[in-house]
XYZ file of C-alpha atoms in Angstrom:
659
model
C 14.284 7.194 -25.289
C 14.508 3.762 -23.657
C 16.122 2.087 -20.698
C 16.328 -1.485 -19.433
C 16.182 -2.486 -15.786
C 15.463 -5.307 -13.348
C 12.031 -5.153 -11.668
C 12.217 -4.833 -7.872
C 8.486 -4.417 -7.222
C 7.492 -7.032 -4.660
C 5.883 -9.959 -6.522
C 5.882 -7.989 -9.772
C 3.338 -5.822 -11.557
C 0.148 -7.411 -10.298
C -3.061 -5.419 -9.932
C -2.226 -2.638 -7.492
C 1.396 -2.046 -8.535
C 0.234 -2.188 -12.163
C -2.375 0.453 -11.390
C 0.244 2.718 -9.832
C 2.625 2.152 -12.722
C -0.108 2.978 -15.245
C -1.157 6.052 -13.292
C 2.423 7.286 -13.315
C 2.704 6.541 -17.045
C -0.503 8.453 -17.752
C 0.901 11.530 -16.023
C 3.217 11.966 -19.008
C 2.193 13.116 -22.457
C 4.526 10.748 -24.278
C 3.537 7.363 -25.646
C 5.090 4.862 -23.259
C 5.712 1.151 -23.720
C 7.165 -1.583 -21.571
C 8.811 -4.609 -23.178
C 9.531 -8.047 -21.741
C 10.986 -10.933 -23.688
C 10.349 -9.363 -27.058
C 6.712 -8.468 -26.347
C 5.857 -4.787 -25.900
C 2.622 -3.304 -24.558
C 1.348 0.140 -23.689
C 2.397 1.238 -20.218
C -0.915 3.108 -20.002
C -3.068 -0.040 -20.069
C -3.309 -1.947 -16.803
C -4.855 -4.988 -18.518
C -2.083 -5.242 -21.114
C 0.519 -4.588 -18.442
C -0.764 -7.366 -16.192
C -1.067 -9.756 -19.129
C 2.605 -9.128 -19.853
C 3.213 -11.043 -16.615
C 6.045 -8.941 -15.238
C 7.482 -10.574 -12.136
C 9.941 -9.445 -9.521
C 13.442 -10.015 -10.909
C 12.393 -9.830 -14.572
C 14.358 -7.671 -16.990
C 12.171 -5.172 -18.848
C 12.728 -2.205 -21.144
C 10.765 1.017 -20.789
C 10.596 3.228 -23.869
C 8.867 6.525 -24.579
C 8.363 8.861 -27.483
C 7.231 12.440 -27.030
C 8.012 15.803 -25.470
C 8.588 14.423 -21.965
C 10.006 11.037 -22.995
C 13.157 11.312 -20.891
C 11.239 12.244 -17.747
C 8.729 9.446 -18.329
C 11.369 6.760 -18.749
C 13.348 7.894 -15.714
C 10.293 8.066 -13.458
C 8.915 4.684 -14.536
C 12.269 2.943 -14.276
C 12.724 4.468 -10.833
C 9.404 2.998 -9.765
C 10.362 -0.436 -11.064
C 13.777 -0.345 -9.403
C 12.851 1.152 -6.077
C 9.101 1.492 -5.447
C 8.343 3.589 -2.391
C 7.551 1.306 0.510
C 4.811 3.710 1.457
C 3.011 2.813 -1.752
C 3.551 -0.933 -1.699
C 1.791 -3.668 0.261
C 4.258 -3.732 3.060
C 3.322 -0.225 4.144
C 0.150 0.373 2.368
C -3.004 0.860 4.524
C -4.176 -2.443 5.866
C -7.386 -3.261 7.636
C -8.701 -1.800 10.854
C -7.719 -5.117 12.394
C -4.191 -4.505 11.097
C -3.518 -7.820 9.424
C -0.861 -7.635 6.688
C -2.237 -8.248 3.187
C 0.806 -10.314 2.327
C 0.425 -12.669 5.285
C 1.118 -16.319 4.559
C -1.557 -18.060 2.538
C -3.249 -20.720 4.700
C -2.239 -24.335 4.274
C -4.668 -27.086 3.364
C -5.588 -30.072 5.475
C -2.821 -32.587 4.827
C -4.602 -35.591 6.327
C -7.890 -35.179 4.464
C -11.098 -33.576 5.693
C -12.664 -34.885 8.905
C -16.124 -36.421 8.904
C -18.834 -33.958 7.926
C -16.365 -31.483 6.423
C -15.781 -30.451 2.818
C -12.257 -29.667 1.596
C -11.791 -26.477 -0.458
C -9.164 -23.720 -0.564
C -8.131 -22.020 2.650
C -7.899 -18.330 1.743
C -7.874 -16.517 5.094
C -6.980 -18.024 8.454
C -9.418 -18.238 11.311
C -12.366 -20.223 12.653
C -15.960 -19.127 12.098
C -19.381 -20.508 12.946
C -22.530 -18.633 12.111
C -25.882 -18.516 10.339
C -25.849 -18.686 6.550
C -26.265 -15.479 4.560
C -26.833 -16.682 1.012
C -25.782 -14.184 -1.665
C -26.674 -15.503 -5.119
C -27.543 -12.631 -7.456
C -28.971 -13.616 -10.805
C -26.523 -14.442 -13.559
C -26.336 -12.148 -16.546
C -26.813 -14.073 -19.748
C -25.797 -12.810 -23.215
C -28.760 -11.328 -25.042
C -27.383 -12.517 -28.400
C -29.177 -9.810 -30.344
C -28.098 -9.045 -33.877
C -27.821 -5.344 -34.586
C -28.515 -3.667 -37.866
C -25.875 -1.306 -39.227
C -27.831 1.789 -38.200
C -28.158 0.501 -34.605
C -24.425 0.086 -34.048
C -23.516 3.754 -33.321
C -26.245 4.045 -30.660
C -25.198 0.728 -29.115
C -21.585 1.858 -28.881
C -22.732 5.083 -27.267
C -24.852 3.078 -24.795
C -21.782 1.001 -23.953
C -19.644 4.134 -23.458
C -22.242 5.576 -21.077
C -22.336 2.324 -19.103
C -18.541 2.333 -18.725
C -18.608 5.977 -17.660
C -21.320 5.141 -15.134
C -19.264 2.340 -13.577
C -16.161 4.527 -13.493
C -18.149 7.311 -11.825
C -19.551 4.938 -9.207
C -16.107 3.608 -8.392
C -14.699 7.135 -8.235
C -17.564 8.268 -6.002
C -17.090 5.288 -3.723
C -13.399 6.067 -3.340
C -14.020 9.790 -2.846
C -16.811 9.261 -0.312
C -14.632 7.084 1.862
C -17.118 4.206 2.109
C -14.386 1.809 1.011
C -11.892 1.029 3.807
C -8.500 2.633 3.270
C -6.934 -0.825 3.220
C -8.957 -1.808 0.156
C -8.693 1.379 -1.862
C -5.807 0.026 -3.926
C -7.910 -2.949 -4.994
C -10.873 -0.757 -5.936
C -8.595 1.592 -7.831
C -7.306 -1.405 -9.772
C -10.881 -2.385 -10.669
C -11.577 1.169 -11.752
C -8.526 1.018 -13.988
C -9.819 -2.169 -15.605
C -13.233 -0.580 -16.189
C -11.646 2.230 -18.177
C -8.978 0.152 -19.865
C -8.610 0.565 -23.620
C -8.217 -3.185 -24.172
C -11.626 -4.056 -22.703
C -13.251 -1.132 -24.503
C -11.677 -1.936 -27.869
C -12.571 -5.645 -27.702
C -16.167 -4.812 -26.807
C -16.486 -2.213 -29.560
C -15.146 -4.681 -32.132
C -17.910 -7.101 -31.218
C -20.515 -4.355 -31.401
C -19.171 -3.345 -34.813
C -19.690 -6.980 -35.833
C -23.365 -6.627 -34.922
C -23.460 -7.975 -31.354
C -25.486 -6.196 -28.675
C -23.536 -4.394 -25.944
C -24.293 -6.846 -23.120
C -23.241 -9.833 -25.209
C -20.220 -7.918 -26.487
C -19.040 -7.079 -22.945
C -19.427 -10.703 -21.866
C -17.543 -11.939 -24.926
C -14.723 -9.389 -24.564
C -14.280 -9.942 -20.840
C -14.342 -13.722 -21.272
C -11.550 -13.466 -23.815
C -9.399 -11.264 -21.606
C -10.142 -13.402 -18.540
C -9.084 -16.432 -20.552
C -5.774 -14.737 -21.346
C -5.174 -14.174 -17.637
C -6.058 -17.786 -16.881
C -3.267 -18.938 -19.212
C -0.573 -17.126 -17.212
C 1.689 -19.227 -14.993
C 1.597 -16.756 -12.110
C -1.106 -17.707 -9.605
C -1.756 -14.126 -8.551
C -2.131 -12.888 -12.119
C -4.356 -15.869 -12.972
C -6.732 -14.617 -10.314
C -7.083 -11.279 -12.092
C -9.461 -13.045 -14.475
C -12.028 -12.724 -11.688
C -11.475 -8.968 -11.536
C -12.108 -8.593 -15.262
C -15.314 -10.618 -15.018
C -16.398 -8.660 -11.947
C -15.945 -5.342 -13.756
C -17.732 -6.723 -16.816
C -20.693 -7.657 -14.637
C -20.919 -4.099 -13.334
C -20.880 -2.736 -16.885
C -23.610 -5.189 -17.910
C -25.744 -4.192 -14.934
C -25.354 -0.562 -15.960
C -26.395 -1.456 -19.513
C -29.480 -3.240 -18.167
C -30.302 -0.452 -15.719
C -30.030 -2.803 -12.769
C -28.304 -2.577 -9.376
C -26.181 -5.298 -7.801
C -27.611 -6.907 -4.693
C -25.974 -5.375 -1.621
C -24.784 -7.074 1.548
C -26.066 -4.416 3.933
C -28.526 -6.775 5.641
C -26.015 -9.409 6.712
C -26.385 -10.287 10.391
C -23.561 -10.020 12.905
C -21.369 -13.098 12.737
C -23.093 -14.573 9.682
C -21.132 -16.612 7.155
C -21.398 -15.115 3.687
C -22.136 -17.900 1.194
C -21.843 -17.093 -2.506
C -20.998 -18.603 -5.846
C -18.788 -15.587 -6.436
C -18.543 -12.056 -5.140
C -16.879 -9.005 -6.619
C -14.110 -7.275 -4.718
C -15.961 -3.969 -4.929
C -19.159 -5.467 -3.503
C -17.233 -7.058 -0.647
C -15.218 -3.908 0.072
C -18.462 -1.903 0.410
C -20.070 -4.492 2.679
C -20.282 -4.132 6.481
C -17.076 -6.112 6.920
C -17.096 -5.994 10.712
C -20.368 -7.939 10.717
C -19.157 -10.745 8.452
C -18.112 -13.797 10.475
C -16.715 -15.777 7.543
C -16.818 -16.213 3.773
C -17.431 -19.316 1.647
C -17.364 -18.983 -2.143
C -17.692 -21.424 -4.994
C -15.110 -19.562 -7.064
C -11.841 -17.897 -6.181
C -8.553 -18.890 -4.670
C -6.002 -17.767 -2.131
C -4.660 -15.029 -4.427
C -8.012 -13.518 -5.421
C -8.895 -10.023 -4.282
C -11.731 -11.439 -2.179
C -9.128 -13.516 -0.340
C -6.871 -10.508 0.108
C -9.707 -8.392 1.499
C -10.664 -11.219 3.852
C -7.091 -11.622 5.113
C -6.700 -7.871 5.446
C -9.773 -7.629 7.657
C -9.168 -10.825 9.588
C -12.245 -12.602 8.172
C -11.886 -16.413 7.906
C -12.506 -17.488 4.305
C -12.690 -20.694 2.300
C -12.949 -20.350 -1.477
C -13.067 -22.649 -4.484
C -15.863 -24.833 -3.079
C -17.449 -25.227 -6.535
C -21.096 -26.150 -6.998
C -21.312 -27.383 -3.412
C -22.220 -23.843 -2.354
C -25.651 -24.353 -3.924
C -26.228 -27.421 -1.750
C -25.487 -25.343 1.350
C -27.935 -22.525 0.619
C -30.539 -24.181 2.839
C -28.127 -24.873 5.698
C -28.933 -23.153 8.983
C -25.313 -22.863 10.108
C -21.909 -23.141 8.493
C -18.586 -23.569 10.217
C -15.274 -22.903 8.484
C -11.613 -23.444 9.199
C -9.827 -20.894 7.028
C -6.379 -22.287 7.772
C -7.145 -25.839 6.640
C -9.708 -24.885 3.971
C -12.573 -26.812 5.577
C -16.321 -26.148 5.418
C -18.751 -27.683 7.947
C -22.373 -27.313 6.754
C -24.803 -27.769 9.668
C -22.107 -29.274 11.928
C -23.021 -31.831 14.561
C -22.850 -31.045 18.268
C -19.253 -32.209 18.754
C -17.959 -30.314 15.725
C -19.922 -27.235 16.762
C -18.349 -27.381 20.212
C -14.846 -27.505 18.702
C -15.596 -24.649 16.325
C -17.028 -22.512 19.128
C -13.899 -23.155 21.186
C -11.736 -22.107 18.227
C -13.736 -18.907 17.717
C -13.452 -18.066 21.413
C -9.690 -18.593 21.416
C -9.251 -16.426 18.320
C -11.379 -13.700 19.913
C -9.209 -13.794 23.005
C -6.017 -13.487 20.961
C -7.441 -10.655 18.868
C -8.728 -8.828 21.916
C -5.397 -9.275 23.654
C -3.641 -7.576 20.774
C -6.301 -4.901 20.287
C -6.031 -4.070 23.973
C -2.661 -2.497 23.182
C -4.159 0.031 20.774
C -4.287 2.815 23.374
C -1.288 1.620 25.392
C 1.629 4.058 25.593
C 4.728 2.132 26.659
C 6.899 3.982 29.185
C 10.183 3.334 30.881
C 10.344 3.209 34.649
C 11.408 6.877 34.695
C 8.292 7.871 32.712
C 10.003 8.285 29.348
C 7.519 7.245 26.644
C 8.558 4.883 23.877
C 6.690 6.092 20.825
C 5.493 3.323 18.535
C 4.753 5.345 15.437
C 3.819 4.833 11.799
C 5.706 5.227 8.548
C 3.350 6.819 6.027
C 3.519 7.927 2.417
C 0.144 9.602 1.909
C -2.856 11.005 3.751
C -4.860 7.934 2.703
C -2.995 5.956 5.347
C -3.908 8.160 8.322
C -7.006 6.290 9.484
C -5.352 2.869 9.391
C -2.422 4.179 11.420
C -4.772 5.683 13.985
C -6.787 2.470 14.179
C -3.535 0.659 14.884
C -2.820 2.957 17.799
C 0.086 4.795 16.205
C 1.664 7.265 18.600
C 2.291 9.758 15.833
C 4.267 9.469 12.606
C 7.961 8.662 12.685
C 8.404 9.090 8.944
C 6.243 10.842 6.386
C 7.723 10.384 2.925
C 7.083 13.604 1.044
C 8.416 12.335 -2.270
C 5.148 10.560 -3.082
C 3.421 13.949 -3.087
C 5.936 15.079 -5.701
C 5.785 11.890 -7.762
C 1.988 11.973 -8.048
C 1.951 15.136 -10.125
C 3.276 16.168 -13.506
C 4.523 19.378 -11.944
C 6.133 20.262 -8.651
C 3.479 20.631 -5.921
C 2.769 24.198 -4.851
C 3.474 25.618 -1.410
C -0.264 25.700 -0.662
C -0.712 22.067 -1.667
C 2.192 20.983 0.506
C 1.053 23.098 3.447
C -2.414 21.570 3.287
C -0.973 18.041 3.198
C 1.481 18.493 6.067
C -1.070 20.448 8.122
C -3.709 17.753 7.727
C -1.198 15.129 8.809
C -0.067 17.066 11.882
C -3.626 17.775 12.988
C -4.654 14.144 12.576
C -2.138 12.909 15.155
C -1.919 15.842 17.561
C -0.592 15.959 20.221
C 1.683 13.123 19.114
C 4.696 14.152 17.046
C 4.635 13.917 13.272
C 8.056 13.759 11.643
C 8.125 14.887 8.031
C 11.156 13.951 5.985
C 12.152 16.628 3.529
C 12.298 15.675 -0.111
C 14.382 12.519 -0.542
C 14.556 12.416 -4.310
C 17.605 11.336 -6.240
C 18.808 9.422 -9.228
C 17.049 6.301 -7.948
C 13.730 8.116 -7.451
C 13.511 10.941 -10.004
C 10.448 13.133 -10.452
C 9.088 15.330 -13.199
C 10.259 18.915 -12.893
C 13.797 18.181 -11.723
C 16.527 17.232 -14.149
C 18.929 14.705 -12.690
C 22.376 13.934 -14.004
C 23.270 10.503 -15.330
C 24.956 8.671 -12.465
C 26.593 5.261 -12.377
C 25.556 4.848 -8.748
C 22.648 7.146 -7.865
C 22.578 5.892 -4.276
C 25.893 7.675 -3.817
C 24.972 10.666 -5.912
C 22.900 13.821 -6.052
C 20.004 12.967 -3.758
C 18.291 13.938 -0.526
C 19.662 16.990 1.234
C 22.392 17.334 -1.393
C 19.885 17.981 -4.150
C 17.676 20.166 -1.960
C 20.487 22.504 -0.957
C 21.482 22.869 -4.603
C 17.878 23.695 -5.521
C 16.720 26.247 -2.928
C 13.822 27.191 -5.210
C 12.360 23.740 -4.535
C 13.623 23.337 -0.982
C 12.425 26.718 0.287
C 8.927 26.058 -1.037
C 8.801 22.916 1.076
C 10.310 24.604 4.135
C 7.796 27.469 3.909
C 4.970 24.950 3.695
C 6.320 23.113 6.737
C 6.560 26.317 8.766
C 2.943 27.119 7.916
C 1.866 23.583 8.815
C 3.594 23.741 12.196
C 0.569 25.641 13.529
C -1.588 22.526 13.231
C 0.166 20.103 15.554
C 3.418 18.718 16.889
C 5.349 18.884 13.625
C 8.987 17.890 13.372
C 11.207 17.920 10.301
C 14.152 15.696 9.485
C 16.754 15.857 6.763
C 17.752 12.790 4.723
C 21.226 11.771 3.571
C 23.117 14.143 5.860
C 26.884 13.600 5.753
C 28.252 16.875 7.034
C 27.285 19.351 9.739
C 27.489 22.121 7.156
C 24.382 20.703 5.478
C 22.436 21.198 8.692
C 23.697 24.745 9.142
C 22.863 25.705 5.567
C 19.369 24.296 6.058
C 18.907 26.342 9.225
C 19.851 29.462 7.266
C 17.234 28.671 4.647
C 14.628 28.064 7.346
C 15.418 31.461 8.828
C 15.070 33.073 5.392
C 11.682 31.415 4.968
C 10.564 32.519 8.422
C 11.471 36.150 7.681
C 9.695 36.006 4.308
C 6.502 34.616 5.825
C 6.576 37.242 8.573
C 7.022 40.046 6.030
C 4.145 38.666 3.961
C 1.896 38.409 7.006
C 1.484 34.651 6.561
C 0.803 32.794 9.835
C 3.408 30.184 10.649
C 4.973 28.304 13.519
C 8.231 26.527 14.235
C 9.405 22.951 14.222
C 12.141 20.842 15.745
C 14.826 19.984 13.209
C 16.448 16.555 13.138
C 18.412 14.362 10.782
C 18.357 10.798 9.571
C 21.295 8.652 10.529
C 21.793 6.702 7.321
C 25.321 7.469 6.117
C 28.527 6.254 7.780
C 29.662 9.894 7.821
C 26.676 10.816 10.003
C 27.602 8.017 12.403
C 31.216 9.129 12.684
C 30.187 12.792 13.024
C 27.301 12.031 15.375
C 28.738 14.031 18.291
C 29.076 17.175 16.182
C 25.698 16.689 14.511
C 23.945 16.087 17.824
C 24.999 19.550 18.937
C 23.149 21.062 15.967
C 19.821 19.196 15.906
C 16.938 18.224 18.165
C 16.737 14.526 17.316
C 18.160 11.627 15.330
C 16.201 9.025 13.399
C 18.001 5.927 12.162
C 17.131 4.924 8.608
C 18.232 1.301 8.690
C 17.595 0.525 5.015
C 20.203 2.919 3.640
C 22.465 2.744 6.682
C 22.753 -1.011 6.243
C 23.640 -0.852 2.560
C 26.206 1.876 3.139
C 27.823 0.212 6.151
C 27.908 -3.169 4.425
C 28.827 -1.733 0.991
C 26.047 -3.917 -0.423
C 23.434 -2.580 -2.840
C 20.064 -3.303 -1.235
C 18.559 -3.839 -4.691
C 21.056 -6.524 -5.654
C 19.906 -10.088 -4.923
C 23.454 -11.394 -5.185
C 24.436 -9.571 -1.977
C 21.069 -9.678 -0.233
C 22.513 -11.738 2.635
C 24.689 -8.769 3.581
C 21.691 -6.451 3.877
C 20.894 -7.361 7.449
C 20.332 -4.576 9.948
C 21.199 -7.041 12.694
C 24.762 -7.449 11.435
C 27.249 -6.512 14.206
C 28.710 -3.697 12.090
C 25.303 -2.082 11.537
C 24.303 -2.518 15.163
C 27.604 -0.927 16.217
C 26.852 2.076 14.000
C 23.393 2.471 15.546
C 24.885 2.142 19.011
C 27.465 4.843 18.297
C 24.775 7.258 17.120
C 22.670 6.445 20.172
C 25.557 7.237 22.520
C 26.083 10.588 20.830
C 22.375 11.390 21.177
C 22.394 10.455 24.865
C 25.486 12.552 25.480
C 23.883 15.587 23.825
C 20.536 15.041 25.534
C 18.554 14.643 22.318
C 16.099 11.931 21.293
C 16.916 9.117 18.911
C 14.423 6.919 17.106
C 14.297 4.543 14.160
C 12.169 4.609 11.033
C 13.662 1.772 8.990
C 12.177 -1.670 8.480
C 14.257 -3.051 11.336
C 12.191 -1.033 13.827
C 9.608 -3.842 13.810
C 12.062 -6.742 14.126
C 11.211 -8.624 17.288
C 14.742 -10.005 17.580
C 16.315 -6.537 17.534
C 13.814 -4.453 19.512
C 15.258 -5.366 22.957
C 18.700 -4.209 21.816
C 17.295 -0.960 20.400
C 15.649 -0.219 23.737
C 18.889 -0.982 25.558
C 20.650 1.522 23.280
C 18.226 4.215 24.435
C 15.966 4.572 21.381
C 12.700 6.265 22.328
C 10.808 5.913 19.075
C 10.229 2.964 16.748
C 8.352 3.787 13.552
C 7.023 1.155 11.163
C 4.216 -0.008 8.911
C 0.850 0.270 10.678
C 0.464 -3.493 10.296
C 3.233 -4.077 12.851
C 2.297 -1.508 15.500
C 0.088 -3.578 17.799
C 2.501 -6.495 17.994
C 5.431 -4.165 18.674
C 3.455 -2.304 21.334
C 2.801 -5.603 23.056
C 6.452 -6.645 22.895
C 7.813 -3.293 24.065
C 5.307 -3.109 26.921
C 6.325 -6.573 28.064
C 10.024 -5.719 27.954
C 9.543 -2.514 29.936
C 7.282 -4.164 32.512
C 9.842 -6.902 33.071
C 12.631 -4.326 33.383
C 10.624 -2.305 35.914
C 9.947 -5.397 37.993
C 13.577 -6.512 38.119
């Protein structure tokens, strides 16, 4: 079984998307391969997958052989064609400071470094000035021992135990929650590298040749890192550092040593290091770190991404100069221009201090909106909510000041498992979500699975255009065995908070009425079984032209509307949102799309029901004033955008109240 497709994953299968792809591949029993340009690798090896260098827009072929080959190919192709935004960087948990991980990489000083400054690579914007915290753990050198034949089995076993130890530590760190939610994807990618068959096999070959385990790990990781360094993609080149970082952890485990921690760093100190592993940085007290200067690394390294995510100014790639600065008392950095100021003079220090103060004011001004609840002059709240795809994202959304959840994508729960999730599993997930945001509303979208996003356990027909096929509410109503399990779980979860439920892909009022009948059946069943349950408000997504034209009739049947701009735009414009050749037409601000939203909003106002928006356009600064004028009372988006939107909406409403 094989199928070719064009990759739509943003920036391709780099570390975190590769990890998710591999995890999905491993959920199937079949042997799975992915082929690009005549080269095929196992889809269950993150190292091999990343070395394949799959970029956004590349054509690849996914093939599988085994009992569940068809399901594996369909699920993996679906991920490549239409990855859930809740699992990609745009909506993935970001830092407590809510800085997008894909923010623009800082520019370098174009006019050369000023006097007293050293030019390196700007990796995370911001100004910092603080005492030096030198972090230079001892290098691990190859032992270069020659093993006898009878020593090899024990050495391989020692290596296996070291790998298992590193995997266990990474797993424990993720499970314990001591890694920020924003960085969990990076740590999961490192964990995947630690257990990757390629690294293991290369190390074991060296041990079989008589090399000790430490030397074998260093040799194997150096070879793989060298392969990454040869790639032409700057992000994938930087994965060489991840391989070497994981190899260091394995070597430390072999030697029975612990990595030096960063727990003692002082508030506002600048972390100075030759190199630092992403895991070590993610476990550090990030809020205390004023800035980062490293000899190695670049703007696409995971250290840079963590720094940008948490709003920590960083300059990397300073080379051996970092050793000269170990004795410095203070270091100033300009993360935008890539400048380092060791022991700056009085004038430079004054400028740096002024820059730090200004940045603090801007950050504080934005953070001050965290607990703000924008309201119209008549007291109507405008909910600025979060779009989420998993429970892992809850804390980041709360840190951002999310006023509830405007869209919880339940399909990720289904896609994560080889089998359909049970009623108990779903009830626990939805209940946890509702309780986390109470008393704010949490809107759960019922299963939106179709030919473009298939899952194991449901057989989908072959469709020429799955976006217009058997998906969303259409599939659910045809499979009441699946749909009722979810509805029962939602009724049970309604006891835990302000839970609302919305139906995707509605085109006809009959779909709403049939759903209400199923809900009533579920309610009667739960009552007869003595299972505690509550009730929820039922709404629909406005994402088909039919729903727009039938908005008056639909508004009489439901409690709220939520505009899904991604699908609504492609349907109104008759332009596939996955096709780059018509990407210019996929603009939610197009007059035709805005007219459709306006028509739905008028129907909602006439019926006295609420209308919100959970598509990407909800965070567009140029469109938000028009959405408010239409009467929308909820805007739901990635947590990264919430604070800025809260500020904008508050300003608009304050100005309107004053006029």
